[in-house]
PDB file of C-alpha atoms in Angstrom:
ATOM      1  CA  UNK A 174       7.304   3.554  16.190  1.00 41.00           C
ATOM      2  CA  UNK A 175       8.143   1.269  13.098  1.00 55.00           C
ATOM      3  CA  UNK A 176       7.191   1.494   9.624  1.00 69.00           C
ATOM      4  CA  UNK A 177       5.102   4.334   8.001  1.00 82.00           C
ATOM      5  CA  UNK A 178       2.315   3.876   5.887  1.00 88.00           C
ATOM      6  CA  UNK A 179       1.700   5.138   2.538  1.00 91.00           C
ATOM      7  CA  UNK A 180      -1.786   4.881   0.864  1.00 93.00           C
ATOM      8  CA  UNK A 181      -3.007   5.187  -2.761  1.00 96.00           C
ATOM      9  CA  UNK A 182      -6.399   5.339  -4.226  1.00 96.00           C
ATOM     10  CA  UNK A 183      -6.317   3.194  -7.168  1.00 97.00           C
ATOM     11  CA  UNK A 184      -8.348   0.603  -9.660  1.00 96.00           C
ATOM     12  CA  UNK A 185      -6.962  -2.303  -7.771  1.00 93.00           C
ATOM     13  CA  UNK A 186      -8.395  -4.840 -10.478  1.00 94.00           C
ATOM     14  CA  UNK A 187      -6.786  -2.734 -13.158  1.00 96.00           C
ATOM     15  CA  UNK A 188      -3.525  -2.706 -11.523  1.00 96.00           C
ATOM     16  CA  UNK A 189      -3.838  -6.473 -10.620  1.00 94.00           C
ATOM     17  CA  UNK A 190      -4.700  -6.863 -14.705  1.00 96.00           C
ATOM     18  CA  UNK A 191      -1.283  -5.598 -15.388  1.00 97.00           C
ATOM     19  CA  UNK A 192       0.840  -8.215 -13.691  1.00 96.00           C
ATOM     20  CA  UNK A 193       1.532 -10.864 -15.832  1.00 96.00           C
ATOM     21  CA  UNK A 194      -0.368  -9.529 -18.758  1.00 97.00           C
ATOM     22  CA  UNK A 195       2.561 -10.194 -21.162  1.00 97.00           C
ATOM     23  CA  UNK A 196       1.276  -6.839 -22.853  1.00 97.00           C
ATOM     24  CA  UNK A 197       4.725  -5.292 -24.369  1.00 98.00           C
ATOM     25  CA  UNK A 198       3.327  -2.095 -25.123  1.00 98.00           C
ATOM     26  CA  UNK A 199       2.208  -1.542 -21.620  1.00 98.00           C
ATOM     27  CA  UNK A 200       5.665  -2.592 -20.392  1.00 98.00           C
ATOM     28  CA  UNK A 201       7.475   0.036 -22.816  1.00 98.00           C
ATOM     29  CA  UNK A 202       4.852   2.731 -21.745  1.00 98.00           C
ATOM     30  CA  UNK A 203       5.738   1.873 -17.802  1.00 98.00           C
ATOM     31  CA  UNK A 204       9.683   1.973 -18.666  1.00 98.00           C
ATOM     32  CA  UNK A 205       9.368   5.282 -20.030  1.00 98.00           C
ATOM     33  CA  UNK A 206       6.769   6.866 -17.569  1.00 97.00           C
ATOM     34  CA  UNK A 207       8.314   5.307 -14.428  1.00 98.00           C
ATOM     35  CA  UNK A 208      11.953   6.280 -15.698  1.00 98.00           C
ATOM     36  CA  UNK A 209      12.847   8.656 -12.822  1.00 97.00           C
ATOM     37  CA  UNK A 210      11.210   6.462 -10.118  1.00 97.00           C
ATOM     38  CA  UNK A 211      13.040   3.239 -11.447  1.00 97.00           C
ATOM     39  CA  UNK A 212      16.448   5.411 -11.657  1.00 97.00           C
ATOM     40  CA  UNK A 213      15.772   6.341  -7.801  1.00 96.00           C
ATOM     41  CA  UNK A 214      14.733   2.756  -6.724  1.00 95.00           C
ATOM     42  CA  UNK A 215      18.253   1.477  -8.190  1.00 94.00           C
ATOM     43  CA  UNK A 216      20.154   3.959  -6.245  1.00 94.00           C
ATOM     44  CA  UNK A 217      17.920   3.225  -2.917  1.00 91.00           C
ATOM     45  CA  UNK A 218      18.400  -0.707  -3.628  1.00 89.00           C
ATOM     46  CA  UNK A 219      22.085  -0.394  -3.384  1.00 87.00           C
ATOM     47  CA  UNK A 220      21.620   0.537   0.389  1.00 86.00           C
ATOM     48  CA  UNK A 221      19.726  -2.894   1.358  1.00 83.00           C
ATOM     49  CA  UNK A 222      21.685  -5.227  -1.103  1.00 80.00           C
ATOM     50  CA  UNK A 223      18.850  -5.932  -3.870  1.00 78.00           C
ATOM     51  CA  UNK A 224      20.388  -7.572  -6.929  1.00 84.00           C
ATOM     52  CA  UNK A 225      17.585  -7.034  -9.465  1.00 92.00           C
ATOM     53  CA  UNK A 226      17.544  -3.732 -11.130  1.00 95.00           C
ATOM     54  CA  UNK A 227      14.114  -1.940 -11.225  1.00 96.00           C
ATOM     55  CA  UNK A 228      13.575  -2.039 -14.851  1.00 97.00           C
ATOM     56  CA  UNK A 229      14.210  -5.913 -14.590  1.00 96.00           C
ATOM     57  CA  UNK A 230      11.919  -6.097 -11.841  1.00 96.00           C
ATOM     58  CA  UNK A 231       9.286  -4.439 -13.761  1.00 98.00           C
ATOM     59  CA  UNK A 232       9.758  -6.287 -16.725  1.00 98.00           C
ATOM     60  CA  UNK A 233       9.423  -9.722 -15.062  1.00 97.00           C
ATOM     61  CA  UNK A 234       6.111  -8.319 -13.153  1.00 97.00           C
ATOM     62  CA  UNK A 235       4.422  -7.468 -16.599  1.00 97.00           C
ATOM     63  CA  UNK A 236       5.445 -10.274 -18.658  1.00 97.00           C
ATOM     64  CA  UNK A 237       5.424 -13.310 -16.085  1.00 96.00           C
ATOM     65  CA  UNK A 238       2.265 -13.939 -14.577  1.00 91.00           C
ATOM     66  CA  UNK A 239       3.841 -16.281 -11.782  1.00 91.00           C
ATOM     67  CA  UNK A 240       7.233 -14.269 -11.277  1.00 93.00           C
ATOM     68  CA  UNK A 241       6.883 -14.091  -7.533  1.00 88.00           C
ATOM     69  CA  UNK A 242       7.187 -17.972  -7.139  1.00 87.00           C
ATOM     70  CA  UNK A 243      10.872 -17.261  -8.324  1.00 88.00           C
ATOM     71  CA  UNK A 244      11.680 -14.432  -5.983  1.00 88.00           C
ATOM     72  CA  UNK A 245      13.292 -15.739  -2.684  1.00 82.00           C
ATOM     73  CA  UNK A 246      10.651 -15.278   0.149  1.00 77.00           C
ATOM     74  CA  UNK A 247      11.359 -12.601   2.683  1.00 77.00           C
ATOM     75  CA  UNK A 248      14.617 -11.755   0.890  1.00 78.00           C
ATOM     76  CA  UNK A 249      16.150  -8.192   0.023  1.00 78.00           C
ATOM     77  CA  UNK A 250      15.307  -8.826  -3.536  1.00 86.00           C
ATOM     78  CA  UNK A 251      11.499  -9.146  -3.008  1.00 90.00           C
ATOM     79  CA  UNK A 252      11.523  -5.521  -1.701  1.00 91.00           C
ATOM     80  CA  UNK A 253      12.272  -3.883  -5.281  1.00 93.00           C
ATOM     81  CA  UNK A 254       8.956  -5.613  -6.812  1.00 94.00           C
ATOM     82  CA  UNK A 255       6.868  -3.975  -3.856  1.00 94.00           C
ATOM     83  CA  UNK A 256       8.525  -0.505  -4.522  1.00 95.00           C
ATOM     84  CA  UNK A 257       8.230  -0.829  -8.444  1.00 96.00           C
ATOM     85  CA  UNK A 258       4.483  -1.666  -7.694  1.00 97.00           C
ATOM     86  CA  UNK A 259       4.215   1.158  -5.356  1.00 96.00           C
ATOM     87  CA  UNK A 260       5.635   3.429  -8.285  1.00 97.00           C
ATOM     88  CA  UNK A 261       2.873   1.760 -10.520  1.00 98.00           C
ATOM     89  CA  UNK A 262       0.186   2.850  -7.732  1.00 97.00           C
ATOM     90  CA  UNK A 263       1.518   6.485  -7.772  1.00 95.00           C
ATOM     91  CA  UNK A 264       1.288   6.717 -11.271  1.00 96.00           C
ATOM     92  CA  UNK A 265      -2.314   5.395 -12.099  1.00 96.00           C
ATOM     93  CA  UNK A 266      -3.472   6.474  -8.535  1.00 96.00           C
ATOM     94  CA  UNK A 267      -3.792   9.433  -6.263  1.00 95.00           C
ATOM     95  CA  UNK A 268      -1.578   9.494  -2.977  1.00 94.00           C
ATOM     96  CA  UNK A 269      -2.997   9.973   0.353  1.00 90.00           C
ATOM     97  CA  UNK A 270      -0.861  11.928   2.662  1.00 76.00           C
ATOM     98  CA  UNK A 271      -0.994  10.927   6.373  1.00 67.00           C
ATOM     99  CA  UNK A 272      -0.631  14.330   8.136  1.00 58.00           C
ATOM    100  CA  UNK A 273       2.193  15.583  10.311  1.00 54.00           C
ATOM    101  CA  UNK A 274       2.470  12.251  12.091  1.00 59.00           C
ATOM    102  CA  UNK A 275       3.368   8.780  11.341  1.00 72.00           C
ATOM    103  CA  UNK A 276       0.806   5.698  10.922  1.00 78.00           C
ATOM    104  CA  UNK A 277       2.291   2.526  11.317  1.00 77.00           C
ATOM    105  CA  UNK A 278       1.454  -0.973  12.101  1.00 73.00           C
ATOM    106  CA  UNK A 279       2.372  -0.614  15.807  1.00 83.00           C
ATOM    107  CA  UNK A 280       0.937   2.722  15.677  1.00 87.00           C
ATOM    108  CA  UNK A 281      -2.558   1.142  14.773  1.00 89.00           C
ATOM    109  CA  UNK A 282      -2.592  -1.255  17.764  1.00 90.00           C
ATOM    110  CA  UNK A 283      -1.832   1.894  20.003  1.00 92.00           C
ATOM    111  CA  UNK A 284      -5.192   3.708  18.437  1.00 94.00           C
ATOM    112  CA  UNK A 285      -6.666   0.657  19.246  1.00 94.00           C
ATOM    113  CA  UNK A 286      -5.730   0.755  23.075  1.00 95.00           C
ATOM    114  CA  UNK A 287      -6.550   4.386  23.186  1.00 95.00           C
ATOM    115  CA  UNK A 288     -10.093   3.866  22.233  1.00 95.00           C
ATOM    116  CA  UNK A 289     -10.627   0.618  24.303  1.00 94.00           C
ATOM    117  CA  UNK A 290      -9.429   2.742  27.327  1.00 95.00           C
ATOM    118  CA  UNK A 291     -12.698   4.659  26.771  1.00 95.00           C
ATOM    119  CA  UNK A 292     -14.921   1.741  25.796  1.00 94.00           C
ATOM    120  CA  UNK A 293     -15.303   2.117  22.357  1.00 94.00           C
ATOM    121  CA  UNK A 294     -14.291  -0.585  19.794  1.00 92.00           C
ATOM    122  CA  UNK A 295     -12.051   0.792  16.845  1.00 92.00           C
ATOM    123  CA  UNK A 296     -10.113  -1.655  15.265  1.00 91.00           C
ATOM    124  CA  UNK A 297      -8.239   0.008  12.033  1.00 91.00           C
ATOM    125  CA  UNK A 298      -5.817  -2.804  11.792  1.00 89.00           C
ATOM    126  CA  UNK A 299      -8.457  -5.156  10.932  1.00 90.00           C
ATOM    127  CA  UNK A 300      -8.571  -3.451   7.197  1.00 90.00           C
ATOM    128  CA  UNK A 301      -4.713  -3.016   6.976  1.00 86.00           C
ATOM    129  CA  UNK A 302      -3.764  -6.610   7.737  1.00 80.00           C
ATOM    130  CA  UNK A 303      -4.004  -8.951   4.851  1.00 76.00           C
ATOM    131  CA  UNK A 304      -5.500  -7.803   1.464  1.00 79.00           C
ATOM    132  CA  UNK A 305      -2.980  -9.857  -0.540  1.00 87.00           C
ATOM    133  CA  UNK A 306      -1.599  -8.590  -3.914  1.00 92.00           C
ATOM    134  CA  UNK A 307       0.614 -10.328  -6.393  1.00 91.00           C
ATOM    135  CA  UNK A 308       3.666  -9.447  -4.854  1.00 93.00           C
ATOM    136  CA  UNK A 309       6.688 -11.373  -2.926  1.00 92.00           C
ATOM    137  CA  UNK A 310       7.157 -11.013   0.571  1.00 87.00           C
ATOM    138  CA  UNK A 311      10.148  -8.977   1.766  1.00 86.00           C
ATOM    139  CA  UNK A 312      11.480  -8.915   5.413  1.00 76.00           C
ATOM    140  CA  UNK A 313      10.759  -7.088   7.797  1.00 75.00           C
ATOM    141  CA  UNK A 314       9.464  -4.436   5.247  1.00 83.00           C
ATOM    142  CA  UNK A 315       8.177  -3.210   3.020  1.00 89.00           C
ATOM    143  CA  UNK A 316       4.911  -4.776   3.074  1.00 89.00           C
ATOM    144  CA  UNK A 317       1.837  -4.191   0.926  1.00 92.00           C
ATOM    145  CA  UNK A 318      -1.762  -4.843   0.971  1.00 93.00           C
ATOM    146  CA  UNK A 319      -5.149  -3.427  -0.095  1.00 94.00           C
ATOM    147  CA  UNK A 320      -8.369  -2.588   1.436  1.00 95.00           C
ATOM    148  CA  UNK A 321     -11.401  -3.231  -1.217  1.00 93.00           C
ATOM    149  CA  UNK A 322     -13.752  -0.489  -2.078  1.00 93.00           C
ATOM    150  CA  UNK A 323     -16.539  -3.096  -0.756  1.00 92.00           C
ATOM    151  CA  UNK A 324     -14.977  -2.935   2.592  1.00 93.00           C
ATOM    152  CA  UNK A 325     -14.931   1.097   2.794  1.00 93.00           C
ATOM    153  CA  UNK A 326     -18.586   1.599   4.155  1.00 93.00           C
ATOM    154  CA  UNK A 327     -17.627  -0.645   6.921  1.00 93.00           C
ATOM    155  CA  UNK A 328     -14.347   1.094   7.685  1.00 93.00           C
ATOM    156  CA  UNK A 329     -15.902   4.544   7.518  1.00 94.00           C
ATOM    157  CA  UNK A 330     -18.767   3.905   9.699  1.00 93.00           C
ATOM    158  CA  UNK A 331     -16.375   2.457  12.272  1.00 92.00           C
ATOM    159  CA  UNK A 332     -14.390   5.529  12.244  1.00 93.00           C
ATOM    160  CA  UNK A 333     -17.060   7.857  12.397  1.00 93.00           C
ATOM    161  CA  UNK A 334     -18.476   6.369  15.235  1.00 91.00           C
ATOM    162  CA  UNK A 335     -15.111   6.656  16.807  1.00 94.00           C
ATOM    163  CA  UNK A 336     -14.996  10.012  16.120  1.00 94.00           C
ATOM    164  CA  UNK A 337     -17.273  10.989  18.783  1.00 93.00           C
ATOM    165  CA  UNK A 338     -15.250   9.185  21.608  1.00 93.00           C
ATOM    166  CA  UNK A 339     -13.362  11.144  24.301  1.00 94.00           C
ATOM    167  CA  UNK A 340      -9.854   9.451  22.931  1.00 93.00           C
ATOM    168  CA  UNK A 341      -6.453  10.480  22.760  1.00 93.00           C
ATOM    169  CA  UNK A 342      -6.224  13.450  20.331  1.00 93.00           C
ATOM    170  CA  UNK A 343      -3.462  11.725  18.256  1.00 91.00           C
ATOM    171  CA  UNK A 344      -5.346   8.698  17.990  1.00 93.00           C
ATOM    172  CA  UNK A 345      -8.364  10.870  16.986  1.00 94.00           C
ATOM    173  CA  UNK A 346      -6.415  12.191  14.113  1.00 92.00           C
ATOM    174  CA  UNK A 347      -5.477   8.947  13.160  1.00 91.00           C
ATOM    175  CA  UNK A 348      -9.006   7.938  12.775  1.00 94.00           C
ATOM    176  CA  UNK A 349     -10.088  11.178  10.985  1.00 93.00           C
ATOM    177  CA  UNK A 350      -7.514  10.554   8.562  1.00 91.00           C
ATOM    178  CA  UNK A 351      -8.631   6.911   7.834  1.00 93.00           C
ATOM    179  CA  UNK A 352     -12.180   8.345   7.754  1.00 94.00           C
ATOM    180  CA  UNK A 353     -11.103  10.713   5.048  1.00 94.00           C
ATOM    181  CA  UNK A 354      -9.503   7.966   3.231  1.00 94.00           C
ATOM    182  CA  UNK A 355     -12.611   5.654   3.032  1.00 95.00           C
ATOM    183  CA  UNK A 356     -14.719   8.833   1.960  1.00 95.00           C
ATOM    184  CA  UNK A 357     -12.419   9.578  -0.645  1.00 95.00           C
ATOM    185  CA  UNK A 358     -12.368   5.936  -2.167  1.00 96.00           C
ATOM    186  CA  UNK A 359     -16.178   5.511  -1.732  1.00 97.00           C
ATOM    187  CA  UNK A 360     -16.457   9.171  -3.513  1.00 96.00           C
ATOM    188  CA  UNK A 361     -14.409   7.825  -6.550  1.00 96.00           C
ATOM    189  CA  UNK A 362     -15.424   4.349  -6.505  1.00 97.00           C
ATOM    190  CA  UNK A 363     -11.682   2.956  -6.205  1.00 96.00           C
ATOM    191  CA  UNK A 364      -9.692   0.844  -3.813  1.00 96.00           C
ATOM    192  CA  UNK A 365      -6.979   1.538  -1.276  1.00 96.00           C
ATOM    193  CA  UNK A 366      -3.513   0.047  -1.648  1.00 96.00           C
ATOM    194  CA  UNK A 367      -0.927   0.505   1.160  1.00 93.00           C
ATOM    195  CA  UNK A 368       2.663   0.158   1.886  1.00 92.00           C
ATOM    196  CA  UNK A 369       4.505  -0.163   5.228  1.00 88.00           C
ATOM    197  CA  UNK A 370       8.232   0.548   4.858  1.00 84.00           C
TER     198      UNK A 370
END
């Protein structure tokens, strides 16, 4: 079915502000607090052939405001920066679980088709495409993006309308999950950052 989605409720503006901030105190704090995650990433990166250690990626991200321009586009090295940013989201935000099923970019298309079959317009993929972050592009995965707090009312309203449809139960489960994500963001006044991998 493709890549799975992981999402975090975060203050997206604050996280963006860390990238390229040049804040060495912040860097030392992150290197300490994310030690376990960075160690794990270095082990995992061996399997996809990344040549940039996780600590080096984090250091570059914090100290260089245009670091991604030097990262080969859609390369194995690009992935390490995305995973390091995910570790930052996990540290500064709250992880949203995706239930007992896997949501993916392909799965969103199936959800939309299931609702179209019963005459309901429901397009969650509209919210999970784009939303650029200050990250390089890997290929084919991971990818990352964000849904702004300003979009959450629209997402929640679309999902709430779809929940009354006589659609496939798995599709309804996904819509219910997304509706809860939107409500969580609205109640905390935070954005949603997502990762496909």
